[in-house]
Amino acid sequence: VSIVTKNGIEFKSNPQFHIITEDSSVIRRLADNLKRGIKAFDDFVVCERMYDNIENIGECSHFMTMYSSPIIISRMYSYFKDAIPQEKYKDVQDYLETNVRDLAAEKGVSLDFDGFSIKIEKEYKPCDISPKQCGISNFQKAYKEKGRNFKLEITGTAEVKDFIMKYGIGRSKSLGCGYIFIDNNNN
């Protein structure tokens, strides 16, 4: 959780940064910078780092969201304060699948969507996020979105899964939301 102050961003807890890349030189440069210490990160202190080399993504089918990067789904479900009722899961799954297809078309990426599906296996505690601040008079007022955290089963080609891993799913991915990771406990 972070807040913006006149002195910059202040974190209420330890922030996490996730980097997904196909370019191993990016990871090497990051590791070299970590060795140089906190000066390379403008006085951020790196407490822990983890590298996960993902190969054969086509064989993976179970994915998770991170609380720090929830999926933002259609606003029509934001009136559910906590869990979304299971009878609405099919609609949410259809929304997420359509979102992936639309994003691929927007980016001009041709993918084979035969057999592609997203299934919600489990829903975890949602979180409130403030995606945008609107200026009102002399003060800033933020509105909140509901971020959803899921365990998902994603079927489809390796290319589709790779696309999802790179670009995320759901709305507002530019906020850092909608990124998923492989659930190694089920793959």
Short mmCIF file of C-alpha atoms in Angstrom, two decimals:
data_model
loop_
_atom_site.label_atom_id
_atom_site.label_comp_id
_atom_site.label_asym_id
_atom_site.label_seq_id
_atom_site.Cartn_x
_atom_site.Cartn_y
_atom_site.Cartn_z
CA VAL A 1 0.00 0.00 0.00
CA SER A 2 1.39 3.39 -0.94
CA ILE A 3 0.37 7.01 -0.60
CA VAL A 4 1.53 10.01 -2.56
CA THR A 5 2.89 12.81 -0.40
CA LYS A 6 4.67 16.09 -1.14
CA ASN A 7 7.93 14.19 -0.50
CA GLY A 8 7.10 11.47 -3.05
CA ILE A 9 5.61 8.00 -2.71
CA GLU A 10 5.57 6.53 0.78
CA PHE A 11 4.93 2.82 1.32
CA LYS A 12 3.00 1.51 4.32
CA SER A 13 4.54 -1.93 3.77
CA ASN A 14 7.29 -3.46 1.67
CA PRO A 15 6.47 -2.92 -2.03
CA GLN A 16 6.98 -5.63 -4.62
CA PHE A 17 8.10 -5.07 -8.19
CA HIS A 18 7.54 -7.76 -10.80
CA ILE A 19 9.37 -7.76 -14.12
CA ILE A 20 8.44 -10.08 -16.95
CA THR A 21 10.75 -10.12 -19.94
CA GLU A 22 11.96 -12.38 -22.72
CA ASP A 23 15.29 -10.55 -22.80
CA SER A 24 17.69 -12.18 -20.34
CA SER A 25 20.02 -9.14 -20.60
CA VAL A 26 17.37 -7.10 -18.74
CA ILE A 27 17.56 -9.53 -15.82
CA ARG A 28 21.38 -9.51 -15.90
CA ARG A 29 21.46 -5.69 -15.77
CA LEU A 30 18.96 -5.68 -12.92
CA ALA A 31 21.03 -8.21 -10.98
CA ASP A 32 24.18 -6.12 -11.55
CA ASN A 33 22.38 -3.03 -10.25
CA LEU A 34 21.21 -4.94 -7.18
CA LYS A 35 24.83 -5.82 -6.42
CA ARG A 36 25.74 -2.11 -6.50
CA GLY A 37 23.40 -1.43 -3.60
CA ILE A 38 20.73 1.09 -2.80
CA LYS A 39 22.23 3.99 -4.80
CA ALA A 40 21.12 2.26 -8.01
CA PHE A 41 17.52 2.39 -6.78
CA ASP A 42 17.32 5.95 -5.41
CA ASP A 43 17.66 4.77 -1.80
CA PHE A 44 15.24 1.86 -2.11
CA VAL A 45 16.49 -1.09 -0.09
CA VAL A 46 16.02 -4.43 -1.83
CA CYS A 47 15.20 -7.01 0.83
CA GLU A 48 14.63 -10.05 -1.33
CA ARG A 49 14.78 -11.05 -4.97
CA MET A 50 13.48 -14.06 -6.80
CA TYR A 51 14.05 -15.20 -10.38
CA ASP A 52 11.69 -17.55 -12.12
CA ASN A 53 12.70 -18.83 -15.53
CA ILE A 54 9.51 -19.81 -17.33
CA GLU A 55 9.86 -22.45 -20.00
CA ASN A 56 7.19 -24.56 -21.67
CA ILE A 57 4.38 -22.21 -20.68
CA GLY A 58 2.08 -24.22 -22.93
CA GLU A 59 2.22 -27.04 -20.39
CA CYS A 60 1.06 -24.75 -17.58
CA SER A 61 -2.65 -24.38 -16.94
CA HIS A 62 -3.03 -22.93 -13.43
CA PHE A 63 -2.28 -19.28 -12.72
CA MET A 64 -2.72 -16.91 -9.78
CA THR A 65 -3.06 -13.21 -9.28
CA MET A 66 -1.04 -11.26 -6.76
CA TYR A 67 -2.75 -9.07 -4.19
CA SER A 68 -0.45 -6.29 -5.37
CA SER A 69 -1.61 -6.80 -8.98
CA PRO A 70 -5.29 -7.78 -8.90
CA ILE A 71 -7.49 -8.17 -11.95
CA ILE A 72 -9.88 -5.31 -12.58
CA ILE A 73 -13.01 -6.66 -14.23
CA SER A 74 -16.05 -4.93 -15.65
CA ARG A 75 -17.56 -2.19 -13.48
CA MET A 76 -20.88 -4.05 -13.56
CA TYR A 77 -19.49 -6.34 -10.83
CA SER A 78 -18.13 -3.62 -8.57
CA TYR A 79 -21.31 -3.59 -6.49
CA PHE A 80 -20.24 -6.96 -5.02
CA LYS A 81 -18.37 -5.89 -1.92
CA ASP A 82 -16.67 -9.20 -1.29
CA ALA A 83 -16.76 -12.37 -3.37
CA ILE A 84 -18.58 -12.49 -6.68
CA PRO A 85 -21.41 -15.04 -6.53
CA GLN A 86 -20.41 -18.26 -8.31
CA GLU A 87 -23.43 -18.02 -10.62
CA LYS A 88 -21.75 -14.90 -12.10
CA TYR A 89 -18.41 -16.64 -12.72
CA LYS A 90 -19.36 -17.61 -16.29
CA ASP A 91 -20.03 -13.95 -17.15
CA VAL A 92 -16.71 -12.86 -15.60
CA GLN A 93 -14.83 -15.63 -17.41
CA ASP A 94 -16.42 -14.58 -20.72
CA TYR A 95 -15.44 -10.97 -19.98
CA LEU A 96 -11.80 -11.94 -19.37
CA GLU A 97 -11.63 -14.11 -22.50
CA THR A 98 -13.11 -11.31 -24.62
CA ASN A 99 -10.64 -8.86 -23.07
CA VAL A 100 -7.69 -11.05 -24.16
CA ARG A 101 -9.07 -11.37 -27.70
CA ASP A 102 -9.70 -7.62 -27.94
CA LEU A 103 -6.21 -6.77 -26.65
CA ALA A 104 -4.59 -9.12 -29.19
CA ALA A 105 -6.60 -7.47 -31.99
CA GLU A 106 -5.69 -3.99 -30.70
CA LYS A 107 -2.00 -4.90 -30.72
CA GLY A 108 -2.25 -6.54 -34.16
CA VAL A 109 -1.20 -9.93 -32.78
CA SER A 110 -2.65 -12.94 -34.59
CA LEU A 111 -3.29 -15.79 -32.15
CA ASP A 112 -5.05 -19.14 -32.45
CA PHE A 113 -7.90 -18.96 -29.94
CA ASP A 114 -9.24 -22.47 -30.65
CA GLY A 115 -9.74 -24.18 -27.30
CA PHE A 116 -8.98 -20.98 -25.37
CA SER A 117 -10.80 -20.55 -22.07
CA ILE A 118 -10.36 -18.97 -18.65
CA LYS A 119 -11.98 -20.64 -15.67
CA ILE A 120 -12.12 -19.19 -12.15
CA GLU A 121 -11.16 -21.99 -9.78
CA LYS A 122 -11.09 -19.94 -6.61
CA GLU A 123 -11.64 -16.36 -5.59
CA TYR A 124 -9.56 -14.72 -2.87
CA LYS A 125 -10.09 -11.54 -0.90
CA PRO A 126 -10.60 -8.52 -3.18
CA CYS A 127 -8.76 -5.27 -2.62
CA ASP A 128 -9.58 -1.61 -3.10
CA ILE A 129 -7.33 0.36 -5.40
CA SER A 130 -7.39 4.02 -6.36
CA PRO A 131 -6.66 4.11 -10.08
CA LYS A 132 -7.28 7.76 -10.82
CA GLN A 133 -7.35 11.03 -8.96
CA CYS A 134 -9.77 13.71 -10.00
CA GLY A 135 -9.15 17.36 -9.16
CA ILE A 136 -12.10 18.84 -7.30
CA SER A 137 -11.81 22.45 -6.13
CA ASN A 138 -8.61 22.73 -4.09
CA PHE A 139 -8.20 19.10 -3.12
CA GLN A 140 -7.75 15.71 -4.74
CA LYS A 141 -10.44 13.10 -4.42
CA ALA A 142 -9.70 9.52 -5.43
CA TYR A 143 -12.32 7.01 -6.47
CA LYS A 144 -11.81 3.33 -5.76
CA GLU A 145 -11.95 0.27 -7.97
CA LYS A 146 -12.39 -3.27 -6.72
CA GLY A 147 -9.41 -5.46 -7.60
CA ARG A 148 -10.19 -9.16 -7.80
CA ASN A 149 -7.80 -11.96 -6.87
CA PHE A 150 -8.26 -15.36 -8.44
CA LYS A 151 -6.80 -18.78 -9.04
CA LEU A 152 -7.42 -19.40 -12.74
CA GLU A 153 -7.28 -22.35 -15.08
CA ILE A 154 -6.28 -21.12 -18.53
CA THR A 155 -6.38 -23.45 -21.50
CA GLY A 156 -5.15 -22.62 -24.96
CA THR A 157 -2.00 -22.52 -27.03
CA ALA A 158 1.39 -21.62 -25.62
CA GLU A 159 1.28 -18.40 -27.68
CA VAL A 160 -2.01 -17.32 -26.04
CA LYS A 161 -0.67 -18.05 -22.55
CA ASP A 162 2.56 -16.23 -23.35
CA PHE A 163 0.55 -13.22 -24.56
CA ILE A 164 -1.46 -13.20 -21.31
CA MET A 165 1.73 -13.45 -19.23
CA LYS A 166 3.19 -10.44 -21.09
CA TYR A 167 0.15 -8.19 -21.18
CA GLY A 168 -2.10 -9.29 -18.32
CA ILE A 169 -5.88 -9.61 -18.30
CA GLY A 170 -8.74 -7.37 -17.30
CA ARG A 171 -9.06 -3.59 -17.44
CA SER A 172 -6.52 -0.95 -16.46
CA LYS A 173 -3.39 -3.00 -17.06
CA SER A 174 -1.44 0.24 -17.38
CA LEU A 175 -1.89 0.58 -13.62
CA GLY A 176 0.14 -2.60 -13.13
CA CYS A 177 -3.01 -4.63 -12.56
CA GLY A 178 -4.01 -7.91 -14.17
CA TYR A 179 -0.63 -9.60 -14.21
CA ILE A 180 -0.60 -13.26 -13.26
CA PHE A 181 2.00 -15.85 -12.32
CA ILE A 182 2.20 -19.61 -12.70
CA ASP A 183 0.77 -21.59 -9.79
CA ASN A 184 3.56 -24.14 -9.44
CA ASN A 185 1.53 -26.11 -6.89
CA ASN A 186 -0.86 -27.28 -9.62
CA ASN A 187 1.31 -27.46 -12.76
#
